[in-house]
Coordinates of C-alpha atoms and ligand atoms in Angstrom, one line a residue:
M1 CA 112.6 100.3 -57.4
T2 CA 114.1 101.8 -59.8
K3 CA 115.5 104.6 -59.0
L4 CA 115.1 107.3 -61.8
R5 CA 117.3 110.2 -63.3
W6 CA 115.1 113.1 -64.5
G7 CA 115.4 116.0 -67.0
L8 CA 113.1 118.8 -66.9
M9 CA 112.0 120.3 -70.2
G10 CA 110.4 123.9 -68.8
A11 CA 111.6 125.4 -65.9
S12 CA 108.2 125.6 -64.4
D13 CA 106.2 126.5 -62.0
I14 CA 105.0 123.4 -60.9
A15 CA 108.4 121.1 -61.8
A16 CA 109.8 123.8 -58.7
T17 CA 106.6 123.6 -56.5
R18 CA 105.4 120.4 -57.0
M19 CA 107.3 117.5 -58.7
I20 CA 111.5 118.4 -57.6
P21 CA 110.3 117.8 -53.9
A22 CA 108.0 115.0 -55.7
F23 CA 110.6 113.0 -57.6
R24 CA 113.1 113.4 -54.6
A25 CA 110.2 112.0 -51.9
A26 CA 110.5 109.0 -54.5
G27 CA 114.0 109.2 -54.6
D28 CA 114.6 110.2 -57.8
D29 CA 117.9 112.5 -58.8
V30 CA 116.1 115.9 -60.6
V31 CA 119.7 116.1 -62.9
G32 CA 119.2 119.6 -64.7
V33 CA 116.7 121.8 -66.7
L34 CA 116.0 123.1 -70.6
S35 CA 115.0 126.6 -70.2
G36 CA 114.7 128.8 -73.5
K37 CA 116.7 131.0 -72.1
A38 CA 120.8 130.4 -71.7
D39 CA 120.0 132.3 -67.9
R40 CA 117.1 131.2 -66.8
A41 CA 118.2 127.5 -66.9
R42 CA 121.0 128.2 -65.1
S43 CA 119.7 130.7 -62.1
Y44 CA 116.4 127.9 -62.0
A45 CA 119.4 125.2 -61.6
T46 CA 121.1 126.5 -59.0
A47 CA 118.4 127.7 -57.2
H48 CA 116.8 124.3 -57.1
G49 CA 120.6 122.0 -57.4
L50 CA 120.4 120.5 -60.3
D51 CA 123.8 119.6 -62.1
V52 CA 122.8 120.7 -66.1
A53 CA 121.5 124.2 -67.7
T54 CA 120.9 124.4 -71.1
D55 CA 118.6 126.0 -73.4
D56 CA 119.5 123.1 -75.9
A57 CA 116.7 120.4 -76.4
A58 CA 119.4 118.0 -77.3
E59 CA 122.4 118.9 -74.8
L60 CA 119.8 117.6 -71.7
L61 CA 118.5 114.8 -74.3
D62 CA 121.8 112.9 -75.4
R63 CA 123.3 113.0 -71.7
S64 CA 123.1 109.1 -71.2
D65 CA 122.4 109.4 -67.5
I66 CA 119.3 110.8 -67.5
T67 CA 116.4 107.8 -67.7
A68 CA 113.4 110.2 -67.7
V69 CA 111.8 113.3 -68.9
Y70 CA 109.5 115.6 -67.1
V71 CA 107.8 117.8 -70.3
S72 CA 106.1 121.7 -68.4
S73 CA 107.0 124.1 -70.5
T74 CA 103.9 126.0 -71.7
N75 CA 101.4 124.0 -73.3
D76 CA 102.2 125.0 -77.1
K77 CA 106.0 123.0 -76.7
H78 CA 104.6 119.9 -75.0
H79 CA 104.1 117.9 -77.9
A80 CA 107.1 119.0 -79.7
Q81 CA 109.3 118.1 -76.9
A82 CA 107.5 114.8 -75.2
M83 CA 108.4 112.9 -79.3
A84 CA 112.0 114.4 -79.0
A85 CA 112.5 113.0 -75.7
I86 CA 111.0 110.0 -76.8
D87 CA 112.8 109.4 -80.0
A88 CA 116.0 110.3 -77.5
G89 CA 114.7 106.6 -75.4
K90 CA 113.8 108.3 -72.6
H91 CA 110.3 107.3 -70.5
V92 CA 108.3 110.6 -70.3
L93 CA 105.6 112.1 -67.8
C94 CA 104.1 115.4 -70.1
E95 CA 102.2 117.9 -68.3
K96 CA 98.6 118.3 -69.4
P97 CA 97.8 119.1 -72.0
L98 CA 99.5 117.4 -73.9
A99 CA 99.1 118.7 -76.7
L100 CA 97.1 121.4 -78.8
T101 CA 95.3 118.5 -81.0
Y102 CA 94.3 115.3 -80.1
A103 CA 95.5 114.2 -83.5
D104 CA 99.2 115.5 -81.9
A105 CA 98.7 114.0 -78.5
M106 CA 97.8 109.8 -80.0
A107 CA 101.0 110.7 -81.8
M108 CA 103.0 110.9 -78.9
V109 CA 101.5 107.8 -77.4
D110 CA 102.0 105.3 -80.8
A111 CA 105.7 106.9 -80.7
A112 CA 106.3 105.7 -76.8
E113 CA 104.7 102.7 -78.0
R114 CA 107.1 101.5 -80.7
A115 CA 110.1 103.1 -78.8
G116 CA 109.4 100.5 -75.8
V117 CA 108.8 103.7 -73.5
V118 CA 107.2 105.1 -70.9
F119 CA 104.7 107.7 -71.4
A120 CA 101.9 109.3 -69.6
V121 CA 100.2 112.4 -68.0
N122 CA 100.8 114.8 -65.6
H123 CA 96.6 114.4 -64.1
H124 CA 97.2 114.4 -60.5
L125 CA 93.1 114.2 -60.0
P126 CA 91.8 110.5 -61.3
G127 CA 94.5 108.7 -58.5
A128 CA 93.9 111.0 -55.3
G129 CA 92.3 109.0 -53.0
T130 CA 89.3 111.0 -52.7
H131 CA 88.6 110.6 -56.1
R132 CA 89.7 106.5 -56.0
T133 CA 87.2 107.2 -53.6
V134 CA 84.4 108.0 -55.2
Q135 CA 85.6 106.2 -58.5
R136 CA 85.3 103.0 -56.7
L137 CA 81.8 103.8 -55.3
V138 CA 80.2 104.5 -59.0
R139 CA 82.1 100.6 -59.8
D140 CA 80.6 98.8 -56.6
G141 CA 77.0 100.2 -57.6
A142 CA 76.4 102.6 -54.2
I143 CA 74.2 104.9 -56.5
G144 CA 73.0 102.4 -59.3
T145 CA 73.2 103.3 -62.4
P146 CA 74.6 107.2 -63.2
L147 CA 73.0 109.8 -64.7
A148 CA 74.7 112.9 -63.9
V149 CA 78.1 114.8 -62.9
R150 CA 78.3 118.0 -61.8
V151 CA 82.1 120.2 -61.0
A152 CA 82.2 122.6 -59.1
H153 CA 86.2 123.7 -60.3
A154 CA 86.2 127.6 -60.1
V155 CA 89.0 129.1 -58.3
L156 CA 91.2 132.8 -58.9
L157 CA 94.1 131.7 -60.0
P158 CA 97.3 132.9 -58.2
E159 CA 98.5 136.0 -59.2
R160 CA 101.8 134.4 -60.0
L161 CA 100.8 132.2 -62.5
R162 CA 98.7 135.5 -64.7
G163 CA 100.9 134.9 -67.8
W164 CA 100.5 133.3 -70.7
R165 CA 97.0 131.2 -69.1
L166 CA 95.7 134.1 -69.7
D167 CA 96.8 135.1 -72.9
A168 CA 95.0 134.8 -76.4
V169 CA 98.0 132.2 -77.5
P170 CA 98.1 128.5 -78.6
G171 CA 97.5 126.8 -75.0
G172 CA 96.3 129.6 -73.4
G173 CA 93.2 130.5 -71.7
V174 CA 90.8 128.3 -68.6
I175 CA 89.5 125.2 -71.2
L176 CA 92.9 123.7 -72.0
D177 CA 94.2 124.6 -68.1
V178 CA 91.2 123.7 -66.0
T179 CA 89.1 121.8 -68.0
C180 CA 90.8 119.4 -69.6
H181 CA 91.5 118.4 -65.8
D182 CA 87.9 118.2 -65.0
A183 CA 87.2 115.6 -68.0
S184 CA 90.3 113.4 -66.7
A185 CA 88.7 113.6 -63.7
I186 CA 84.9 112.9 -64.6
N187 CA 86.3 110.0 -67.6
A188 CA 88.0 108.1 -64.8
I189 CA 84.4 107.6 -63.0
L190 CA 82.3 106.5 -66.6
P191 CA 82.4 103.8 -67.7
M192 CA 81.2 105.1 -70.7
P193 CA 82.8 107.4 -74.2
P194 CA 82.4 111.3 -73.4
L195 CA 80.2 111.5 -77.0
V196 CA 79.1 115.8 -77.1
V197 CA 80.5 118.9 -75.4
T198 CA 78.3 122.3 -75.6
A199 CA 80.5 124.8 -73.9
V200 CA 79.5 129.0 -72.9
A201 CA 82.6 130.9 -71.9
T202 CA 83.8 134.6 -71.6
S203 CA 86.3 136.7 -69.4
Q204 CA 85.2 138.5 -66.5
G205 CA 88.7 138.7 -64.5
S206 CA 89.7 142.1 -63.7
W207 CA 93.0 141.8 -65.5
G208 CA 91.4 141.7 -69.2
S209 CA 92.1 138.8 -70.3
G210 CA 92.8 137.8 -74.1
A211 CA 91.9 134.0 -73.1
Y212 CA 88.4 132.7 -71.8
D213 CA 89.3 132.8 -68.2
T214 CA 85.3 131.8 -67.1
A215 CA 83.8 128.8 -69.2
M216 CA 80.6 126.2 -68.2
T217 CA 80.7 122.9 -70.1
V218 CA 77.8 120.5 -70.3
I219 CA 79.3 117.0 -71.8
R220 CA 77.3 113.6 -73.1
Y221 CA 78.5 110.5 -72.4
G222 CA 77.1 107.4 -73.9
D223 CA 73.8 105.7 -72.3
G224 CA 73.0 109.6 -71.6
V225 CA 74.8 110.6 -68.6
L226 CA 75.4 114.5 -68.7
A227 CA 78.3 116.2 -66.7
Q228 CA 78.3 119.7 -66.1
T229 CA 81.0 121.5 -65.0
H230 CA 82.2 124.9 -63.9
D231 CA 85.5 126.6 -65.0
A232 CA 86.9 129.7 -64.0
F233 CA 90.4 131.7 -62.6
T234 CA 88.3 134.2 -61.6
I235 CA 86.2 133.3 -58.5
G236 CA 88.1 133.4 -54.8
F237 CA 85.5 132.1 -52.4
A238 CA 83.7 128.6 -53.5
K239 CA 84.4 125.8 -52.2
T240 CA 85.6 123.0 -55.6
S241 CA 83.2 119.8 -55.7
L242 CA 82.3 117.0 -57.0
E243 CA 79.2 115.1 -57.3
V244 CA 77.9 112.2 -59.0
H245 CA 74.0 111.6 -58.7
G246 CA 72.5 108.2 -59.9
T247 CA 69.7 106.1 -60.0
S248 CA 69.7 105.1 -56.3
G249 CA 71.8 107.5 -54.6
S250 CA 74.2 110.6 -54.9
I251 CA 78.2 110.9 -53.9
T252 CA 78.8 114.7 -52.8
A253 CA 82.9 114.9 -52.5
T254 CA 83.3 118.3 -51.6
G255 CA 87.1 120.2 -51.8
V256 CA 88.4 117.4 -53.7
M257 CA 89.4 119.5 -56.9
T258 CA 92.9 120.5 -55.6
Q259 CA 96.7 119.8 -55.9
D260 CA 96.7 118.5 -52.3
P261 CA 95.3 115.3 -50.2
V262 CA 92.7 117.2 -48.7
G263 CA 88.3 117.0 -48.8
E264 CA 85.3 115.1 -47.8
V265 CA 83.1 112.4 -49.7
R266 CA 79.4 112.2 -48.7
L267 CA 77.1 109.8 -49.8
V268 CA 73.1 109.0 -49.7
D269 CA 71.2 106.9 -50.7
A270 CA 68.1 105.2 -49.3
N271 CA 69.7 104.8 -46.0
G272 CA 70.1 108.4 -45.5
P273 CA 73.4 110.3 -45.7
R274 CA 76.3 109.1 -44.2
D275 CA 80.8 110.0 -44.7
I276 CA 82.8 108.1 -46.6
P277 CA 86.2 107.0 -45.4
V278 CA 88.8 108.6 -47.6
D279 CA 91.6 106.0 -46.9
D280 CA 94.9 107.0 -48.8
R281 CA 96.0 111.2 -47.7
R282 CA 98.9 110.6 -49.9
D283 CA 100.6 113.1 -51.9
L284 CA 99.1 113.1 -55.6
Y285 CA 102.1 113.6 -57.6
Q286 CA 103.8 111.2 -55.4
I287 CA 100.6 109.1 -56.5
I288 CA 101.8 109.6 -59.9
L289 CA 105.1 109.5 -59.7
E290 CA 104.8 105.7 -57.5
G291 CA 102.1 104.6 -61.0
F292 CA 105.3 105.5 -63.1
H293 CA 107.9 104.1 -61.3
A294 CA 105.8 100.6 -61.5
A295 CA 105.0 100.9 -65.5
V296 CA 108.7 101.7 -65.9
A297 CA 109.8 98.3 -64.1
G298 CA 107.0 96.8 -66.0
G299 CA 104.5 95.5 -63.6
G300 CA 102.1 98.4 -63.5
R301 CA 100.5 100.9 -65.4
P302 CA 100.8 104.3 -64.7
T303 CA 98.0 106.3 -63.3
V304 CA 96.6 108.7 -65.8
T305 CA 98.3 107.3 -69.3
G306 CA 99.2 109.2 -72.7
V307 CA 95.7 107.3 -73.4
E308 CA 93.2 108.3 -71.2
G309 CA 95.7 111.9 -71.6
A310 CA 94.6 112.4 -74.9
R311 CA 91.4 111.1 -74.4
A312 CA 90.9 114.0 -71.5
L313 CA 92.2 116.4 -74.5
A314 CA 89.4 115.7 -76.8
V315 CA 87.0 116.7 -74.7
A316 CA 88.8 120.1 -74.2
L317 CA 89.4 121.1 -77.4
A318 CA 85.7 120.5 -78.4
A319 CA 84.9 122.3 -75.2
Q320 CA 87.2 125.2 -76.5
E321 CA 85.4 125.4 -79.5
S322 CA 82.4 125.0 -78.8
A323 CA 82.9 127.9 -76.9
D324 CA 84.2 129.3 -80.3
S325 CA 81.9 128.4 -82.4
R326 CA 78.0 128.5 -80.8
R327 CA 77.5 124.5 -81.6
P328 CA 78.1 121.5 -79.5
V329 CA 80.8 119.6 -81.3
D330 CA 81.4 116.1 -81.3
V331 CA 83.8 114.4 -79.4
H332 CA 86.2 111.6 -82.3
L333 CA 88.0 109.4 -80.5
A334 CA 90.3 106.6 -82.0
P335 CA 89.2 103.2 -82.2
T336 CA 91.3 102.2 -80.2
A337 CA 90.8 104.5 -77.5
A338 CA 87.5 105.1 -77.4
Ligands
NDP401 P1 105.3 128.2 -66.2 O1 104.8 129.3 -67.1 O2 105.4 128.3 -64.2 O3 106.0 127.6 -66.9 C1 105.9 127.7 -68.0 C2 106.7 128.2 -68.5 O4 107.2 129.4 -68.6 C3 108.4 127.5 -68.0 O5 108.3 126.6 -69.1 C4 110.1 129.0 -68.7 O6 109.5 128.5 -69.5 C5 108.5 129.7 -68.4 N1 108.7 131.0 -67.3 C6 107.7 130.8 -66.1 N2 108.2 131.7 -65.0 C7 108.9 132.7 -66.0 C8 109.6 133.5 -65.5 N3 109.5 134.3 -64.2 N4 110.1 134.2 -66.6 C9 110.2 133.9 -67.6 N5 110.0 132.3 -68.2 C10 109.0 132.0 -67.0 O7 103.5 127.6 -66.2 P2 102.6 126.7 -64.8 O8 104.4 125.9 -64.5 O9 102.1 126.8 -64.2 O10 103.0 125.2 -65.9 C11 103.9 124.8 -66.6 C12 102.7 123.3 -67.3 O11 101.9 122.4 -66.2 C13 101.4 123.7 -68.1 O12 101.5 122.7 -69.0 C14 100.9 123.7 -66.8 O13 99.1 122.7 -67.8 C15 100.9 122.3 -66.2 N6 100.3 122.5 -64.7 C16 99.7 120.8 -64.3 C17 99.5 120.8 -63.2 C18 99.6 119.7 -62.5 O14 98.7 119.7 -61.7 N7 99.5 118.7 -63.2 C19 99.6 122.2 -61.7 C20 100.2 123.4 -63.1 C21 101.0 123.5 -64.0 P3 111.2 128.2 -70.2 O15 111.2 127.0 -69.8 O16 111.1 128.5 -71.5 O17 112.3 128.8 -69.4

């Protein structure tokens, strides 16, 4: 496997808690970090054993020993930072949401294609062993024709993350944070495109959030399939779940809307209920990195491609617009990405 040498754009929690360990577990090196503040870059680099700490993107991107870049800054910075990394000829793993507009996300996809670099999105759910089990059951016809999907992804936002996500800033709020993940998971299950989105959102947390911290969304996919999601930063004691209902059966996956390789999958049909074994319990981010490595080596595709990340974003942006306007919003995908 090609060893990658990563530069981090964003001195983030997710890089510290999940991705730096995952890069190292994959046998890669993490060379340096870019932060908006030089002193923060230095303290972050020291804490995580990185050689390079800078507040100058060019200093990171000009280094020939960095072959791949992981973008995990706040959502408003993903587009510009990923574009700069692509321009510098680096392979890019970008956090979700890819950008704040669908056009920007597709511009990143196009730029990566022109530059001949791998561009992937760190949507961890579609590659999870549980989710792939659900995808396989649906693909194999275990529930007949899909009719509906229900996602419960209402959690309590950890105290350490109660910053920009709760602010009325571009990229803040639960829809771009969580609904975007749901869309990546549902899109990977349903073969038809998302068409129309209706969302109702509010702020209900004791923190007096300036952004939506709760949203309920309904998405109409092709062939009349409906999907429904409940996303929240405010719910402390609920289990997450993913259900897919079809003409001849139902799948209920419990505890699977999470960053950890946990949760159960159950199928009910005319033969009664049964647990479906989940064979792959590997770390979700290691799965992402395995796909990324395969794509860099030329023998595979990323777990979630840029086009797929843009499609998840399109659904989330439609939900955001619907919640703001109190109207249903059509999802417009580029013809090549529908
Ligand atoms: P953080 O708030 O930890 O980091 C985002 C940015 O905030 C950092 O890049 C940093 O800016 C700044 N920052 C963070 N902590 C501090 C601090 N103590 N003092 C000053 N500035 C600080 O965000 P997350 O790690 O939660 O999320 C980062 C990205 O990753 C988001 O796009 C999010 O959507 C995504 N994400 C994805 C997950 C997944 O499973 N795929 C899970 C969690 C997040 P600077 O770099 O300028 O220092």
